[in-house]
Amino acid sequence: MPPLGSRRKEGSCSCVAHCRSWAGNRGRRTGGRKSRLGLTFTKCKLLWEAPRLARGVGKRRSARVSGRPEATQICELSEDSDKSSAESDSETEVEQVSGYHKLLATLKASPESESEEEEDESESEEPEESEAEMDSEGSQETGEAERGEEDKDDVPEEEEVTDTAEQVLSQEQADGTDTSCDPRHGVIEEFTDVKHESEFSLETNFMEEESGDCNADKRDSSSSQALPEDPFKQHMDKELEDKEIEKMSSLPKTSSQSQWPRVGQLIFSSTLEKHKTLKADKEVDVKQLHLHKPLESTWPKVNKQFLSSVDKPSDSPFTPLQRELFCIMNSYRDLLYPERNALTNGEEIRHAYCLHALNHVLKANAQVLSNNTKRRDRKPGTDTDDYRDQGLTRPKVLMIVPFRECALRIVHAFISLLEVNDKKKIDVSNKKRFKGEFGSDPEEKPPNLKRPEDYEAIFSGNIDDHFRIGVAILQKSMRLYAPFYSSDIIIASPLGIRTVIGAEGEKKRDFDFLSSIEILIIDQADIYLMQNWEHVLHLMKHINLLPLDSHGVDFSRVRMLNLNNWSKYYRQTLLFSALQDPQINSVFNKHCFNYAGQVAVRNMPLTGSISHVVVQLPHVFRRLEAESVTSVIDSRFQFFIDKVLPEYRDAIMSHTLIYVPSYFDYVRLRNYFKKEDLNFTHICEYTKKAAVCRARRFFLKGEKQFLLFTERFHFYKRYTIKGIRNLIFYELPTYSHFYSEICNMLKATDSGVDATWTCTVLYSKYDAQKLAAVVGIDRTAQMLQSKKNVHLFVTGEND
């Protein structure tokens, strides 16, 4: 059969008669043999249209449909074949592309445009920037900021998006097969790794085939009898009673505190009886950690890069931070660690949870393979309840990370941990494709861009945020792009997993693969606040639910905890963030039900980011009163327009930048300013580059008195706004270091005269965590308890 797209010219007829005629001719040529695959006319048209659409958006290529037999006919289907018709209809549905997705397509700029994106920071000698200079820096608009809001209502201007081959071919199979979402590859084709399905199947493999030495496994288990029980077996084999489940569902948690040397203050909480106190081990014996082969030998080599000469006193393969964090992880308690820093400890934390996840998967798979051997050799009539070792679906670990670069580093860590030495390389399926889609081209980075170090650390590599990939792992091999129901580990972004889960009412949605997740890892949770936190909440609502389909599971092998729908009480959740935030705390407190308990790190900042402000500036903190968390939004708006804004209406108070963290508050203020006919301009994450340049130029020259400025624009761009004389923080920043960054922008324009700069900050009692990160915990307590509503701080060189 010739390639699709080569038999017909573009724009030719695609009517039913033509298709039937073509099918009949092919049937006569093949001797009247019946095709094994029946396609409806709609599917046939879809296959014909894909190459035409592909030629419209990228290079001319012939469409390829994975897994389809070459001989294809149109067959008449009986009326009772509802299932086939439903499947056919579902495949023709094209995913609607919102304005957000179109904005996302600008993620990677072309090299030609990137050469014009360099920010000229050496303009301090001139009092004003020319329009060309503004445009030069403003042309650096890429798609990072646009990734934050997927909902249509959040996008100021929606543009009509035409159907492309990318939309048609990006429809994912119901079994969770991954679809590449990298826009750099032009037309997105569906990819299913069918070739390695039997090789990585847990049902058809045995311990002898995997390890080659079943006796060695027995020797290991017998030699470890003197050691404490394996935490994996201790956690997964515990049988909860109905009373305990009812207790966890109704009673509040009891908590206790502990102080550890490296991580600091810990809050242990649990609903069940108080477990034995977890103490930080000063020295860790690798053998006592129950690491599965080959991790015991590979971990010291892989982690050597993080060990410094400071750690000389002990030969521990862990850094002090890793040692304490892994101690908590290995106890299968939930963990919230809000002090992850991309510059300092980000990579060592990543390696620690990769070790834990890989250790869990290897143990679980080894248990299944061992029981496969025992079932094969067992005598007839033996009780099969002894071999309950699986969940309702195979995926055990779900790792949520913000960018493709993070997934790339995780997979590289897995490979390094599985390779014993250079001579024994593991077999990694589809590795070349993975590197092409998740790696980055070094030449894509524009030269001479001046950005803060934390920005460079977060946005390094491939920063596409729409991806998902299944990983199947056996001891000597790894399979990338495995279908979700054949995967052990799923690595995805919040947006990538959301598009699979879908929304209520959608015909094509799937979340059964989340039913038996045993470890959930959410890394860099603070970045999702800048993307779309609703995706995280949507995931938490659909994890560990009973599947709608059996997916070929052997129910005699399924654990009773999964059959009882108690999976969420056994799931371990690991949350890593760069800051403490109420929304992150809410997920940890309301969506984590681990019977083993929760551990949260709660260290209060002694000195806030205000100490990093280098300009001489008076900071006026004004407290507003609010009756509840829900009413604080309206109270802040009313307080601003009644008490704060009138003070800045005078023309003397020109060059006023209003920093707004929430996009919804930004829209509300923008509408109010338009209604009041105030002289203002505005910049948000959706503002086009030309409009950004104009707004910055007008603000610098004083043609516009006010500049509305969103936090997410600053997060994704980090532009230096020149011409600021007066600052208003409508709400405290999500990231505390943004406060000092914005304040230090006042020195960007030196007029040569004594500046009369001002800074006003609005806060309420519900902003305690953000306030503590800015001014410190001691000052926060005074400011919240004081009878005075106004507090003044002065920073600067002469302070």
Coordinates of N, CA and C in Angstrom, one line a residue, residues 370-551:
S370 N 9.2 -12.8 41.5 CA 9.4 -14.0 42.3 C 8.1 -14.8 42.5
N371 N 7.0 -14.1 42.7 CA 5.7 -14.8 42.9 C 5.3 -15.5 41.6
N372 N 5.7 -14.9 40.4 CA 5.4 -15.6 39.1 C 6.1 -16.9 39.1
T373 N 7.3 -17.0 39.6 CA 8.1 -18.2 39.6 C 7.4 -19.2 40.6
K374 N 7.0 -18.7 41.7 CA 6.4 -19.6 42.7 C 5.0 -20.1 42.2
R375 N 4.3 -19.3 41.5 CA 3.0 -19.7 41.0 C 3.2 -20.8 39.9
R376 N 4.2 -20.6 39.1 CA 4.5 -21.5 38.0 C 4.9 -22.9 38.6
D377 N 5.6 -22.9 39.7 CA 6.1 -24.1 40.2 C 5.2 -24.7 41.3
R378 N 4.1 -24.0 41.7 CA 3.3 -24.5 42.8 C 2.5 -25.7 42.4
K379 N 2.1 -26.4 43.4 CA 1.3 -27.6 43.2 C -0.2 -27.2 43.0
P380 N -1.0 -28.0 42.2 CA -2.4 -27.7 42.0 C -3.1 -27.7 43.4
G381 N -4.1 -26.7 43.5 CA -4.9 -26.6 44.7 C -4.3 -25.7 45.8
T382 N -3.1 -25.1 45.5 CA -2.5 -24.3 46.5 C -3.2 -22.9 46.6
D383 N -3.3 -22.4 47.8 CA -4.0 -21.1 48.0 C -3.3 -20.0 47.2
T384 N -4.1 -19.3 46.4 CA -3.4 -18.2 45.6 C -3.4 -16.8 46.3
D385 N -4.0 -16.7 47.5 CA -4.0 -15.5 48.2 C -2.6 -15.1 48.7
D386 N -1.7 -16.1 48.7 CA -0.3 -15.8 49.2 C 0.4 -14.9 48.2
Y387 N -0.1 -14.7 47.0 CA 0.6 -14.0 45.9 C -0.1 -12.7 45.6
R388 N -0.7 -12.0 46.5 CA -1.3 -10.7 46.3 C -0.2 -9.7 46.4
D389 N 0.3 -9.2 45.2 CA 1.4 -8.3 45.2 C 1.3 -7.2 44.2
Q390 N 0.1 -6.9 43.7 CA 0.0 -5.9 42.7 C -1.2 -4.9 43.1
G391 N -1.2 -3.8 42.3 CA -2.4 -2.9 42.4 C -3.3 -3.2 41.2
L392 N -4.4 -2.4 41.1 CA -5.3 -2.6 40.0 C -4.8 -2.2 38.7
T393 N -3.8 -1.3 38.7 CA -3.1 -1.0 37.5 C -1.6 -1.0 37.8
R394 N -0.7 -1.0 36.8 CA 0.7 -1.2 37.1 C 1.4 0.1 37.6
P395 N 1.1 1.3 37.1 CA 1.9 2.4 37.5 C 1.9 2.6 39.1
K396 N 3.1 2.7 39.6 CA 3.3 2.8 41.1 C 3.8 4.2 41.5
V397 N 4.5 4.9 40.7 CA 5.1 6.1 41.1 C 4.7 7.2 40.0
L398 N 4.2 8.3 40.5 CA 3.9 9.4 39.7 C 4.8 10.6 40.1
M399 N 5.6 11.1 39.2 CA 6.5 12.2 39.4 C 6.0 13.5 38.6
I400 N 5.6 14.5 39.4 CA 5.2 15.8 38.7 C 6.3 16.8 38.8
V401 N 6.8 17.2 37.6 CA 7.9 18.2 37.5 C 7.4 19.2 36.5
P402 N 8.0 20.5 36.6 CA 7.5 21.6 35.7 C 7.9 21.6 34.3
F403 N 9.1 21.1 34.0 CA 9.7 21.3 32.6 C 10.3 19.9 32.1
R404 N 10.4 19.9 30.8 CA 11.0 18.7 30.2 C 12.5 18.5 30.7
E405 N 13.2 19.5 31.0 CA 14.5 19.4 31.4 C 14.6 18.6 32.7
C406 N 13.6 18.8 33.6 CA 13.5 18.1 34.9 C 13.3 16.6 34.6
A407 N 12.5 16.3 33.7 CA 12.2 14.8 33.3 C 13.5 14.2 32.8
L408 N 14.2 15.0 32.0 CA 15.5 14.5 31.4 C 16.5 14.2 32.5
R409 N 16.6 15.0 33.5 CA 17.6 14.8 34.6 C 17.1 13.6 35.4
I410 N 15.8 13.4 35.6 CA 15.3 12.3 36.4 C 15.7 11.0 35.7
V411 N 15.4 10.9 34.4 CA 15.7 9.7 33.6 C 17.2 9.4 33.6
H412 N 18.1 10.4 33.5 CA 19.5 10.2 33.6 C 19.9 9.7 34.9
A413 N 19.3 10.2 36.0 CA 19.6 9.7 37.3 C 19.2 8.2 37.4
F414 N 18.0 7.8 36.9 CA 17.6 6.4 36.9 C 18.7 5.5 36.2
I415 N 19.1 6.0 35.0 CA 20.1 5.2 34.2 C 21.4 5.1 35.0
S416 N 21.8 6.1 35.6 CA 23.1 6.1 36.4 C 23.0 5.1 37.6
L417 N 21.8 5.1 38.2 CA 21.6 4.3 39.4 C 21.5 2.8 39.0
L418 N 21.1 2.5 37.8 CA 20.9 1.1 37.4 C 22.2 0.5 36.7
E419 N 23.1 1.4 36.3 CA 24.3 0.9 35.7 C 25.4 0.6 36.7
V420 N 25.8 -0.6 36.9 CA 26.8 -1.0 37.9 C 28.1 -0.4 37.6
N421 N 28.5 -0.5 36.4 CA 29.8 0.1 35.9 C 29.7 0.4 34.4
D422 N 30.8 0.9 33.9 CA 30.8 1.3 32.5 C 30.7 0.0 31.6
K423 N 31.2 -1.1 32.0 CA 31.1 -2.3 31.2 C 29.7 -2.9 31.1
K424 N 28.9 -2.7 32.2 CA 27.6 -3.2 32.3 C 26.5 -2.1 32.1
K425 N 26.4 -1.7 30.8 CA 25.4 -0.7 30.5 C 24.1 -1.3 30.4
I426 N 23.1 -0.6 30.9 CA 21.7 -1.1 30.8 C 21.1 -0.8 29.4
D427 N 20.1 -1.6 29.0 CA 19.5 -1.4 27.8 C 18.3 -0.4 28.0
V428 N 18.4 0.7 27.3 CA 17.4 1.8 27.4 C 16.7 1.9 26.1
S429 N 15.4 1.5 26.0 CA 14.7 1.6 24.8 C 14.3 3.0 24.5
N430 N 14.3 3.4 23.2 CA 13.9 4.7 22.7 C 14.7 5.8 23.3
K431 N 15.9 5.6 23.7 CA 16.7 6.6 24.3 C 17.0 7.8 23.4
K432 N 17.2 7.5 22.1 CA 17.6 8.5 21.1 C 16.4 9.5 20.9
R433 N 15.2 8.9 20.8 CA 14.0 9.8 20.7 C 13.8 10.6 21.9
F434 N 14.0 10.0 23.1 CA 13.9 10.8 24.3 C 14.8 12.0 24.4
K435 N 16.1 11.8 24.0 CA 17.0 12.9 24.1 C 16.6 13.9 23.1
G436 N 16.1 13.6 21.9 CA 15.7 14.5 21.0 C 14.6 15.4 21.4
E437 N 13.6 14.8 22.1 CA 12.4 15.5 22.5 C 12.5 16.2 23.9
F438 N 13.3 15.7 24.7 CA 13.5 16.3 26.1 C 14.8 17.0 26.3
G439 N 15.7 16.8 25.4 CA 16.9 17.6 25.4 C 16.8 19.0 24.8
S440 N 17.9 19.7 24.8 CA 17.8 21.1 24.3 C 19.1 21.3 23.5
D441 N 18.9 22.2 22.5 CA 20.0 22.6 21.7 C 20.8 23.8 22.3
P442 N 22.1 23.6 22.6 CA 22.8 24.7 23.3 C 22.8 26.0 22.5
E443 N 22.7 25.9 21.2 CA 22.7 27.1 20.3 C 21.4 27.9 20.4
E444 N 20.4 27.3 21.1 CA 19.1 28.0 21.1 C 19.1 29.1 22.2
K445 N 20.1 29.1 23.1 CA 20.1 30.1 24.1 C 20.7 31.4 23.6
P446 N 20.0 32.5 23.7 CA 20.6 33.8 23.2 C 21.8 34.2 24.1
P447 N 22.8 34.7 23.5 CA 24.0 35.1 24.3 C 23.8 36.4 25.0
N448 N 24.7 36.5 26.0 CA 24.8 37.8 26.8 C 23.5 38.3 27.5
L449 N 22.6 37.3 27.9 CA 21.4 37.7 28.6 C 21.8 37.8 30.1
K450 N 21.4 38.9 30.7 CA 21.7 39.1 32.1 C 20.4 38.9 32.9
R451 N 20.4 37.8 33.6 CA 19.3 37.4 34.5 C 19.8 36.9 35.8
P452 N 19.0 37.0 36.9 CA 19.5 36.5 38.2 C 19.9 35.0 38.1
E453 N 20.7 34.6 39.0 CA 21.2 33.2 39.0 C 20.1 32.2 39.2
D454 N 19.1 32.5 40.1 CA 18.0 31.6 40.3 C 17.2 31.5 39.0
Y455 N 17.0 32.5 38.2 CA 16.3 32.4 37.0 C 17.0 31.5 36.0
E456 N 18.3 31.6 35.9 CA 19.1 30.7 35.0 C 19.0 29.3 35.4
A457 N 19.0 29.1 36.8 CA 18.9 27.7 37.3 C 17.5 27.1 37.0
I458 N 16.5 27.9 37.1 CA 15.1 27.3 36.9 C 14.8 27.1 35.4
F459 N 15.2 28.1 34.6 CA 14.8 28.0 33.2 C 16.0 27.5 32.3
S460 N 16.7 26.6 32.8 CA 17.8 26.0 31.9 C 17.3 24.8 31.2
G461 N 17.8 24.6 30.0 CA 17.4 23.4 29.2 C 16.1 23.6 28.5
N462 N 15.4 22.5 28.3 CA 14.1 22.5 27.6 C 13.0 22.8 28.6
I463 N 12.4 24.0 28.4 CA 11.4 24.5 29.4 C 10.0 24.3 28.9
D464 N 9.7 23.4 28.0 CA 8.4 23.1 27.6 C 7.6 22.5 28.8
D465 N 6.4 22.9 29.1 CA 5.7 22.4 30.2 C 4.5 21.5 29.9
H466 N 4.4 21.0 28.7 CA 3.3 20.1 28.3 C 4.0 18.8 27.9
F467 N 4.0 17.8 28.7 CA 4.7 16.5 28.4 C 4.2 15.5 29.4
R468 N 4.4 14.3 29.0 CA 4.2 13.1 29.9 C 4.9 11.9 29.3
I469 N 5.4 11.0 30.1 CA 6.1 9.9 29.5 C 6.0 8.8 30.5
G470 N 5.8 7.6 30.0 CA 5.8 6.4 30.9 C 7.1 5.7 30.9
V471 N 7.6 5.2 32.0 CA 8.9 4.5 32.1 C 8.6 3.1 32.8
A472 N 9.1 2.1 32.1 CA 9.0 0.7 32.6 C 10.4 0.3 33.0
I473 N 10.6 -0.2 34.2 CA 11.9 -0.6 34.7 C 12.0 -2.0 35.2
L474 N 12.9 -2.7 34.7 CA 13.3 -4.0 35.2 C 14.8 -3.9 35.5
Q475 N 15.4 -4.9 36.2 CA 16.7 -4.7 36.8 C 17.8 -4.4 35.8
K476 N 17.7 -4.9 34.6 CA 18.7 -4.8 33.7 C 18.3 -3.9 32.5
S477 N 17.2 -3.4 32.5 CA 16.7 -2.6 31.3 C 15.7 -1.6 31.7
M478 N 15.5 -0.6 30.8 CA 14.5 0.5 31.0 C 13.9 0.7 29.7
R479 N 12.6 1.0 29.8 CA 11.8 1.2 28.6 C 11.1 2.6 28.7
L480 N 11.5 3.5 27.8 CA 10.9 4.8 27.7 C 9.8 4.8 26.8
Y481 N 8.9 5.7 27.0 CA 7.6 5.8 26.1 C 6.8 4.6 26.3
A482 N 6.8 4.0 27.4 CA 5.9 2.8 27.6 C 4.5 3.3 27.8
P483 N 3.5 2.6 27.3 CA 2.1 3.0 27.5 C 1.9 3.0 29.0
F484 N 1.0 3.9 29.5 CA 0.8 4.1 30.9 C 0.5 2.9 31.6
Y485 N -0.3 2.0 31.0 CA -0.7 0.8 31.8 C 0.3 -0.3 31.7
S486 N 1.4 0.0 31.1 CA 2.6 -0.9 31.1 C 3.8 -0.2 31.8
S487 N 3.6 0.9 32.4 CA 4.6 1.7 33.0 C 4.7 1.4 34.5
D488 N 5.9 1.6 35.1 CA 6.1 1.6 36.5 C 6.1 3.0 37.1
I489 N 6.7 3.9 36.3 CA 6.8 5.3 36.7 C 6.3 6.2 35.6
I490 N 5.5 7.2 36.0 CA 5.0 8.2 35.0 C 5.6 9.5 35.4
I491 N 6.2 10.2 34.5 CA 6.8 11.5 34.7 C 6.0 12.5 33.8
A492 N 5.5 13.5 34.5 CA 4.6 14.4 33.7 C 4.6 15.8 34.3
S493 N 4.2 16.7 33.5 CA 3.9 18.1 34.1 C 2.4 18.2 34.5
P494 N 2.1 19.1 35.3 CA 0.6 19.3 35.6 C -0.3 19.4 34.4
L495 N 0.2 20.2 33.4 CA -0.6 20.4 32.2 C -0.7 19.1 31.4
G496 N 0.4 18.4 31.3 CA 0.5 17.1 30.6 C -0.4 16.1 31.2
I497 N -0.5 16.0 32.5 CA -1.4 15.0 33.1 C -2.8 15.4 33.1
R498 N -3.0 16.8 33.1 CA -4.4 17.3 33.1 C -5.1 17.0 31.7
T499 N -4.3 17.1 30.6 CA -4.9 16.8 29.3 C -5.3 15.4 29.1
V500 N -4.7 14.5 29.9 CA -5.1 13.1 29.8 C -6.3 12.8 30.7
I501 N -6.3 13.4 31.9 CA -7.4 13.2 32.8 C -8.7 13.8 32.2
G502 N -8.6 14.9 31.6 CA -9.7 15.5 31.0 C -10.6 16.2 32.1
A503 N -11.8 16.6 31.6 CA -12.8 17.2 32.5 C -14.1 16.5 32.4
E504 N -14.9 16.7 33.4 CA -16.2 16.0 33.5 C -17.0 16.4 32.3
G505 N -17.6 15.3 31.6 CA -18.4 15.6 30.4 C -17.7 15.3 29.2
E506 N -16.3 15.2 29.2 CA -15.6 14.9 28.0 C -15.7 13.4 27.7
K507 N -15.8 13.1 26.4 CA -16.0 11.7 26.0 C -14.6 11.0 26.1
K508 N -13.6 11.6 25.8 CA -12.3 11.0 25.8 C -11.5 11.5 27.0
R509 N -11.5 10.7 28.1 CA -10.7 11.0 29.2 C -10.3 9.7 29.9
D510 N -9.2 9.8 30.6 CA -8.7 8.5 31.3 C -7.9 8.9 32.5
F511 N -8.2 8.3 33.6 CA -7.4 8.5 34.8 C -7.4 7.2 35.6
D512 N -7.7 6.0 35.0 CA -7.6 4.7 35.7 C -6.2 4.4 36.0
F513 N -5.2 4.9 35.2 CA -3.8 4.6 35.5 C -3.3 5.2 36.8
L514 N -4.1 6.1 37.4 CA -3.7 6.7 38.7 C -4.3 6.0 39.8
S515 N -5.0 4.9 39.6 CA -5.7 4.2 40.7 C -4.8 3.6 41.7
S516 N -3.6 3.1 41.3 CA -2.8 2.4 42.3 C -1.4 3.0 42.5
I517 N -1.4 4.4 42.4 CA -0.2 5.1 42.6 C 0.2 4.9 44.1
E518 N 1.4 4.5 44.4 CA 1.9 4.3 45.7 C 2.8 5.4 46.2
I519 N 3.5 6.1 45.3 CA 4.3 7.2 45.7 C 4.0 8.3 44.7
L520 N 3.6 9.5 45.3 CA 3.4 10.7 44.5 C 4.5 11.7 44.8
I521 N 5.3 12.1 43.9 CA 6.3 13.1 44.1 C 6.0 14.4 43.3
I522 N 5.8 15.5 44.0 CA 5.5 16.8 43.4 C 6.7 17.7 43.7
D523 N 7.6 17.9 42.7 CA 8.8 18.7 42.9 C 8.6 20.1 42.3
Q524 N 9.2 21.0 42.9 CA 9.2 22.4 42.6 C 7.7 22.9 42.5
A525 N 7.0 22.6 43.6 CA 5.5 23.0 43.6 C 5.3 24.5 43.5
D526 N 6.3 25.3 43.9 CA 6.1 26.7 43.8 C 5.9 27.2 42.4
I527 N 6.5 26.5 41.4 CA 6.4 26.9 40.0 C 5.0 26.7 39.5
Y528 N 4.3 25.8 40.0 CA 2.9 25.5 39.6 C 2.0 26.7 40.0
L529 N 2.4 27.4 41.0 CA 1.6 28.6 41.4 C 1.7 29.6 40.3
M530 N 2.9 29.6 39.6 CA 3.1 30.6 38.5 C 2.5 30.0 37.1
Q531 N 2.2 28.7 37.1 CA 1.6 28.1 35.9 C 0.1 28.1 36.1
N532 N -0.4 27.0 36.6 CA -1.9 26.9 36.9 C -2.1 25.9 38.0
W533 N -2.3 26.4 39.2 CA -2.5 25.5 40.3 C -3.7 24.6 40.2
E534 N -4.6 25.0 39.4 CA -5.8 24.2 39.3 C -5.5 22.8 38.7
H535 N -4.4 22.7 37.9 CA -4.1 21.4 37.4 C -3.6 20.5 38.5
V536 N -2.9 21.0 39.5 CA -2.5 20.2 40.6 C -3.7 19.7 41.4
L537 N -4.7 20.6 41.7 CA -5.9 20.2 42.4 C -6.7 19.2 41.7
H538 N -6.7 19.4 40.3 CA -7.5 18.4 39.5 C -6.8 17.0 39.6
L539 N -5.5 17.0 39.6 CA -4.8 15.7 39.8 C -5.2 15.1 41.1
M540 N -5.1 15.8 42.2 CA -5.3 15.3 43.5 C -6.8 14.7 43.7
K541 N -7.7 15.3 42.9 CA -9.1 14.8 43.0 C -9.3 13.5 42.2
H542 N -8.4 13.1 41.3 CA -8.5 12.0 40.5 C -7.5 10.8 40.8
I543 N -6.7 11.0 41.8 CA -5.7 10.0 42.1 C -6.3 9.0 43.1
N544 N -5.9 7.7 42.9 CA -6.3 6.7 43.8 C -7.8 6.5 43.8
L545 N -8.5 6.6 42.7 CA -9.9 6.2 42.6 C -10.0 4.9 41.9
L546 N -11.1 4.2 42.2 CA -11.3 2.9 41.6 C -11.4 3.0 40.1
P547 N -10.7 2.2 39.3 CA -10.7 2.3 37.9 C -12.1 1.9 37.3
L548 N -12.4 2.4 36.2 CA -13.7 2.1 35.5 C -13.6 0.9 34.7
D549 N -12.4 0.4 34.4 CA -12.2 -0.8 33.6 C -11.1 -1.7 34.3
S550 N -11.2 -2.9 34.0 CA -10.3 -3.9 34.7 C -8.9 -3.8 34.1
H551 N -8.8 -3.4 32.8 CA -7.5 -3.3 32.1 C -6.7 -4.7 32.1

